[in-house]
Tab-separated table of C-alpha atoms in Angstrom:
chain	number	residue	atom	x	y	z
T	738	MET	CA	149.793	-99.276	6.625
T	739	ALA	CA	146.259	-100.652	6.831
T	740	THR	CA	146.663	-101.796	10.419
T	741	GLY	CA	148.372	-98.590	11.518
T	742	ILE	CA	145.699	-96.285	10.139
T	743	ILE	CA	142.977	-98.366	11.798
T	744	SER	CA	144.835	-97.882	15.096
T	745	ILE	CA	144.902	-94.108	14.538
T	746	GLY	CA	141.204	-94.019	13.715
T	747	LEU	CA	140.282	-96.032	16.808
T	748	HIS	CA	142.394	-93.705	18.945
T	749	LEU	CA	140.719	-90.590	17.560
T	750	THR	CA	137.273	-92.045	18.232
T	751	ASP	CA	138.170	-93.080	21.810
T	752	PHE	CA	138.392	-96.852	21.325
T	753	GLU	CA	141.772	-96.813	23.050
T	754	VAL	CA	142.065	-100.487	24.027
T	755	LEU	CA	141.328	-101.628	20.484
T	756	SER	CA	143.627	-98.917	19.163
T	757	VAL	CA	146.536	-100.230	21.208
T	758	LEU	CA	145.801	-103.779	20.016
T	759	TRP	CA	145.961	-102.666	16.385
T	760	LEU	CA	149.098	-100.659	17.184
T	761	VAL	CA	150.844	-103.752	18.528
T	762	LEU	CA	149.921	-105.656	15.363
T	763	ALA	CA	151.140	-102.785	13.176
T	764	ALA	CA	154.425	-102.460	15.076
T	765	GLY	CA	155.021	-106.209	14.848
T	766	ALA	CA	154.371	-106.215	11.107
T	767	TRP	CA	156.650	-103.196	10.644
T	768	LEU	CA	159.511	-104.907	12.479
T	769	VAL	CA	159.167	-108.055	10.370
T	770	LEU	CA	159.068	-106.092	7.115
T	771	ALA	CA	161.942	-103.828	8.185
T	772	ALA	CA	164.070	-106.882	8.958
T	773	ASP	CA	163.217	-108.405	5.566
T	774	PHE	CA	164.011	-105.085	3.842
T	775	THR	CA	167.424	-104.937	5.557
T	776	VAL	CA	168.314	-108.576	4.928
T	777	ARG	CA	167.556	-108.248	1.229
T	778	LEU	CA	169.566	-105.042	0.993
T	779	LEU	CA	172.615	-106.685	2.578
T	780	SER	CA	172.438	-110.198	1.130
T	781	ASP	CA	170.656	-109.954	-2.230
T	782	GLN	CA	171.142	-106.482	-3.683
T	783	ASP	CA	170.082	-107.457	-7.209
T	784	ARG	CA	166.696	-108.582	-5.964
T	785	TRP	CA	166.454	-105.528	-3.693
T	786	ARG	CA	167.082	-103.181	-6.621
T	787	SER	CA	164.515	-104.956	-8.814
T	788	GLU	CA	161.874	-104.604	-6.093
T	789	ALA	CA	162.898	-101.041	-5.229
T	790	ASP	CA	162.030	-100.036	-8.801
T	791	THR	CA	158.335	-100.817	-8.218
T	792	PRO	CA	155.783	-98.481	-6.552
T	793	PRO	CA	155.011	-100.916	-3.678
T	794	ALA	CA	158.557	-100.278	-2.426
T	795	LEU	CA	157.320	-96.900	-1.198
T	796	THR	CA	155.101	-98.656	1.329
T	797	ALA	CA	158.284	-98.792	3.408
T	798	VAL	CA	158.107	-95.011	3.756
T	799	ALA	CA	154.327	-94.778	4.072
T	800	ALA	CA	154.104	-97.524	6.700
T	801	THR	CA	156.894	-95.925	8.730
T	802	THR	CA	155.132	-92.562	8.775
T	803	VAL	CA	151.772	-94.088	9.714
T	804	LEU	CA	153.353	-95.991	12.589
T	805	GLY	CA	155.316	-92.896	13.597
T	806	THR	CA	152.136	-90.802	13.633
T	807	ARG	CA	150.415	-93.274	15.952
T	808	LEU	CA	153.447	-93.266	18.257
T	809	ALA	CA	153.398	-89.464	18.302
T	810	LEU	CA	149.722	-89.500	19.287
T	811	LEU	CA	150.658	-91.895	22.068
T	812	GLY	CA	153.226	-89.370	23.323
T	813	TRP	CA	156.278	-91.401	22.310
T	814	SER	CA	157.961	-88.518	20.545
T	815	VAL	CA	161.471	-89.986	20.468
T	816	LEU	CA	160.324	-93.057	18.528
T	817	ALA	CA	158.131	-90.880	16.316
T	818	VAL	CA	161.086	-88.627	15.461
T	819	PHE	CA	163.157	-91.735	14.740
T	820	ALA	CA	160.427	-92.885	12.326
T	821	LEU	CA	160.437	-89.463	10.657
T	822	VAL	CA	164.216	-89.544	10.207
T	823	ILE	CA	164.036	-93.026	8.653
T	824	ALA	CA	161.220	-91.999	6.315
T	825	VAL	CA	162.938	-88.811	5.152
T	826	ALA	CA	166.214	-90.681	4.610
T	827	VAL	CA	164.694	-93.528	2.562
T	828	TRP	CA	162.071	-91.502	0.669
T	829	PRO	CA	164.258	-89.790	-1.991
T	830	LEU	CA	166.108	-93.015	-2.841
T	831	LEU	CA	162.989	-95.123	-3.365
T	832	LEU	CA	161.114	-92.276	-5.042
T	833	ALA	CA	163.886	-91.882	-7.619
T	834	PHE	CA	163.926	-95.637	-8.297
T	835	VAL	CA	160.157	-95.758	-8.779
T	836	ILE	CA	159.681	-92.667	-10.939
T	837	ARG	CA	162.387	-93.628	-13.408
T	838	ARG	CA	160.470	-96.853	-14.146
T	839	TRP	CA	157.011	-95.310	-14.521
T	840	GLY	CA	155.023	-96.514	-17.516
T	841	ALA	CA	152.190	-94.967	-19.495
T	842	ARG	CA	149.454	-97.040	-17.841
T	843	MET	CA	150.047	-97.819	-14.191
T	844	PRO	CA	147.966	-99.540	-11.517
T	845	GLY	CA	146.765	-97.690	-8.443
T	846	ALA	CA	150.056	-98.401	-6.700
T	847	ALA	CA	151.473	-95.500	-8.738
T	848	PHE	CA	149.809	-93.170	-6.215
T	849	LEU	CA	152.175	-94.424	-3.519
T	850	VAL	CA	154.550	-91.673	-4.636
T	851	CYS	CA	151.979	-89.270	-3.211
T	852	VAL	CA	150.994	-91.375	-0.194
T	853	SER	CA	154.579	-91.768	1.004
T	854	THR	CA	155.276	-88.044	0.589
T	855	GLN	CA	152.104	-86.965	2.355
T	856	GLY	CA	152.845	-89.468	5.114
T	857	ILE	CA	155.943	-87.431	5.938
T	858	ALA	CA	153.821	-84.259	5.904
T	859	VAL	CA	151.300	-85.786	8.341
T	860	LEU	CA	153.979	-87.057	10.719
T	861	SER	CA	155.808	-83.715	10.632
T	862	ALA	CA	152.629	-81.754	11.385
T	863	THR	CA	151.638	-84.169	14.154
T	864	LEU	CA	155.025	-83.861	15.844
T	865	ALA	CA	154.925	-80.070	15.429
T	866	ALA	CA	151.609	-79.913	17.274
T	867	ARG	CA	152.614	-82.374	20.003
T	868	ASP	CA	156.092	-81.010	20.707
T	869	HIS	CA	155.494	-77.334	19.839
T	870	ALA	CA	158.183	-77.525	17.154
T	871	SER	CA	156.811	-74.983	14.677
T	872	TRP	CA	159.666	-75.506	12.229
T	873	LEU	CA	158.263	-78.965	11.528
T	874	ASP	CA	155.120	-77.300	10.185
T	875	TRP	CA	157.272	-75.854	7.410
T	876	VAL	CA	158.704	-79.305	6.715
T	877	GLY	CA	155.172	-80.642	6.561
T	878	LEU	CA	154.058	-77.844	4.244
T	879	VAL	CA	156.913	-78.507	1.821
T	880	PHE	CA	156.159	-82.225	1.655
T	881	TRP	CA	152.419	-81.514	1.390
T	882	CYS	CA	152.974	-79.325	-1.675
T	883	GLY	CA	155.326	-81.900	-3.162
T	884	GLY	CA	152.781	-84.627	-2.501
T	885	LEU	CA	150.100	-82.718	-4.400
T	886	VAL	CA	152.399	-82.398	-7.406
T	887	LEU	CA	153.204	-86.116	-7.283
T	888	CYS	CA	149.500	-86.949	-6.970
T	889	GLY	CA	148.837	-85.050	-10.191
T	890	LEU	CA	151.712	-86.817	-11.945
T	891	ALA	CA	150.502	-90.210	-10.731
T	892	PHE	CA	146.999	-89.517	-12.028
T	893	GLY	CA	148.520	-88.809	-15.437
T	894	HIS	CA	150.038	-92.310	-15.441
T	895	PHE	CA	147.059	-94.091	-13.853
T	896	ASP	CA	145.159	-96.557	-16.031
T	897	LEU	CA	141.516	-95.622	-15.407
T	898	ARG	CA	140.430	-99.117	-16.434
T	899	GLN	CA	141.844	-100.264	-13.114
T	900	VAL	CA	138.751	-98.817	-11.435
T	901	TRP	CA	136.810	-101.743	-12.942
T	902	THR	CA	139.515	-104.387	-13.237
T	903	GLY	CA	141.930	-103.705	-10.370
T	904	ARG	CA	142.486	-106.361	-7.721
T	905	GLY	CA	142.566	-103.938	-4.806
T	906	ASP	CA	145.324	-101.392	-5.284
T	907	GLN	CA	143.104	-99.154	-7.447
T	908	TRP	CA	141.872	-97.794	-4.104
T	909	VAL	CA	145.274	-96.190	-3.493
T	910	ALA	CA	144.062	-93.368	-5.761
T	911	ALA	CA	141.450	-92.502	-3.130
T	912	GLY	CA	144.013	-93.078	-0.393
T	913	ALA	CA	146.325	-90.482	-1.938
T	914	LEU	CA	143.555	-87.868	-1.857
T	915	ALA	CA	142.608	-88.889	1.683
T	916	ILE	CA	146.109	-88.569	3.120
T	917	SER	CA	146.558	-85.274	1.254
T	918	ALA	CA	143.383	-83.977	2.905
T	919	LEU	CA	144.557	-85.299	6.280
T	920	ALA	CA	147.915	-83.558	5.904
T	921	GLY	CA	146.120	-80.325	5.021
T	922	ALA	CA	143.872	-80.656	8.068
T	923	GLU	CA	146.855	-81.294	10.344
T	924	LEU	CA	148.637	-78.253	8.929
T	925	LEU	CA	145.527	-76.138	9.512
T	926	GLY	CA	146.097	-76.705	13.206
T	927	ALA	CA	149.335	-74.710	12.949
T	928	HIS	CA	149.581	-70.957	13.336
T	929	TRP	CA	148.918	-70.048	9.715
T	930	THR	CA	146.984	-66.805	9.345
T	931	GLY	CA	145.388	-64.675	6.649
T	932	THR	CA	145.639	-65.791	3.040
T	933	ALA	CA	147.822	-68.808	3.836
T	934	HIS	CA	145.225	-70.204	6.241
T	935	HIS	CA	142.367	-69.542	3.815
T	936	VAL	CA	144.122	-71.211	0.869
T	937	LEU	CA	145.091	-74.197	3.007
T	938	ARG	CA	141.506	-74.562	4.255
T	939	VAL	CA	139.993	-74.369	0.777
T	940	LEU	CA	142.455	-76.848	-0.717
T	941	THR	CA	141.917	-79.268	2.162
T	942	LEU	CA	138.148	-79.199	1.647
T	943	ILE	CA	138.576	-79.679	-2.110
T	944	LEU	CA	140.876	-82.658	-1.528
T	945	LEU	CA	138.424	-84.170	0.938
T	946	ALA	CA	135.540	-83.715	-1.506
T	947	LEU	CA	137.554	-85.370	-4.300
T	948	ASN	CA	138.479	-88.151	-1.892
T	949	LEU	CA	134.832	-88.866	-1.080
T	950	ILE	CA	133.846	-88.730	-4.748
T	951	GLY	CA	136.603	-91.209	-5.583
T	952	TYR	CA	135.533	-93.380	-2.655
T	953	VAL	CA	131.952	-93.576	-3.981
T	954	ILE	CA	133.073	-94.299	-7.559
T	955	LEU	CA	135.378	-97.106	-6.446
T	956	LEU	CA	132.704	-98.529	-4.157
T	957	LEU	CA	130.123	-98.554	-6.955
T	958	ALA	CA	132.655	-100.275	-9.201
T	959	GLU	CA	133.126	-102.965	-6.541
T	960	PHE	CA	129.378	-103.599	-6.452
T	961	ALA	CA	129.096	-103.537	-10.243
T	962	ARG	CA	131.972	-105.970	-10.676
T	963	PRO	CA	132.550	-107.981	-7.471
T	964	ARG	CA	136.041	-109.364	-6.915
T	965	PRO	CA	135.611	-111.511	-3.772
T	966	ASP	CA	138.697	-113.752	-4.091
T	967	TYR	CA	141.598	-112.941	-1.781
T	968	ASP	CA	144.499	-111.000	-3.246
T	969	ILE	CA	147.329	-109.441	-1.240
T	970	ARG	CA	146.512	-106.161	-2.978
T	971	ARG	CA	143.262	-106.090	-0.978
T	972	TRP	CA	145.285	-104.666	1.923
T	973	ALA	CA	145.793	-101.695	-0.392
T	974	THR	CA	142.003	-101.331	-0.283
T	975	VAL	CA	141.797	-101.358	3.502
T	976	PHE	CA	144.333	-98.552	3.914
T	977	PRO	CA	142.394	-95.963	1.832
T	978	LEU	CA	139.176	-96.930	3.616
T	979	GLY	CA	140.817	-96.250	6.959
T	980	MET	CA	142.634	-93.155	5.729
T	981	THR	CA	139.406	-91.671	4.369
T	982	ALA	CA	137.728	-92.198	7.751
T	983	VAL	CA	140.606	-90.514	9.589
T	984	ALA	CA	140.769	-87.652	7.077
T	985	VAL	CA	137.036	-86.976	7.355
T	986	TYR	CA	137.031	-87.181	11.164
T	987	THR	CA	140.122	-84.993	11.560
T	988	THR	CA	138.941	-82.366	9.102
T	989	ALA	CA	135.584	-82.235	10.896
T	990	GLY	CA	137.373	-81.372	14.113
T	991	VAL	CA	139.539	-78.699	12.548
T	992	ILE	CA	136.756	-76.876	10.690
T	993	ASP	CA	134.038	-77.754	13.236
T	994	VAL	CA	131.489	-79.639	11.114
T	995	PRO	CA	129.667	-82.174	13.360
T	996	GLY	CA	128.082	-83.972	10.423
T	997	LEU	CA	131.498	-84.826	9.023
T	998	SER	CA	132.542	-86.193	12.387
T	999	ALA	CA	129.642	-88.654	12.375
T	1000	LEU	CA	130.491	-89.655	8.796
T	1001	GLY	CA	134.089	-90.258	9.831
T	1002	ARG	CA	132.948	-92.668	12.558
T	1003	ILE	CA	130.738	-94.575	10.132
T	1004	LEU	CA	133.553	-94.848	7.595
T	1005	LEU	CA	135.878	-96.099	10.335
T	1006	PHE	CA	133.477	-98.956	11.114
T	1007	VAL	CA	133.500	-99.798	7.400
T	1008	ALA	CA	137.321	-99.812	7.412
T	1009	VAL	CA	137.496	-102.059	10.484
T	1010	ALA	CA	135.023	-104.470	8.892
T	1011	ALA	CA	137.110	-104.500	5.698
T	1012	TRP	CA	140.274	-105.178	7.728
T	1013	LEU	CA	138.646	-108.132	9.497
T	1014	TYR	CA	137.190	-109.477	6.238
T	1015	THR	CA	140.574	-109.275	4.516
T	1016	LEU	CA	142.286	-110.998	7.432
T	1017	VAL	CA	139.758	-113.865	7.336
T	1018	ALA	CA	140.200	-114.128	3.555
T	1019	LEU	CA	143.968	-114.301	4.041
T	1020	LEU	CA	143.668	-117.088	6.622
T	1021	ARG	CA	141.279	-119.049	4.415
T	1022	ALA	CA	143.646	-118.710	1.458
T	1023	ARG	CA	146.561	-119.968	3.572
T	1024	ILE	CA	144.522	-122.946	4.825
T	1025	ARG	CA	143.451	-123.768	1.283
T	1026	VAL	CA	147.056	-123.715	0.082
T	1027	GLY	CA	148.088	-125.907	3.014
T	1028	ARG	CA	145.509	-128.515	2.081
T	1029	VAL	CA	146.742	-128.567	-1.497
């Protein structure tokens, strides 16, 4: 997810060579994780079910839609449609598993119910624009509305103390707002008119504003209480950083606000830096374990 959204952001800002490099890394990671997902499903179903009950299981859907969106932007519509079919097929199963195990106080990963749903909305809207398949805009709109409902439900279960104590996945709360804003911006590019277009525009701007507010709050919390040690959940920080950059940049293009476009570029540089920092931290942690 983190690598795929960085690839999308680099593509939108015309860093195509770097974008393709990040795309290759994202595709490779997706293939490895998809193989692991399949092997566990076929050979160890008890373990698969126990892991499918947790919110991180929905990264399978979210990552597939992010990769599919990048492939659609590349013009590889057949593979992008294949990704959409996989995501739509797996989404209800994993969503049902996760929601039935929700607790009263959940970490930021709870917002993956929204992220995965909005990922389908973004991919649907992207394919609709690229392939002139207007019916996919309706699919995207349905999932966008559903994603907003799930975002509200997730917030009701979110433990706000995670803002100060979370190990990285608290940022998924901002990521859910960011991908919701991105989906709204992508849908604005469709042929909605009148009241529908106005409502969609207003809601998209509200979501983007909430996203940026959440971004600032989480960033201040990081400075107030630094958590520099590597944790795999830090990749769940990189994704919202990248998604916020893409949401801001895309929305700027749709509603024609140059200042937002510049902000989107700045936020993308922040996301790339965070990706590189997290990768170095991962390598250092692996070397340290190897020495032990």
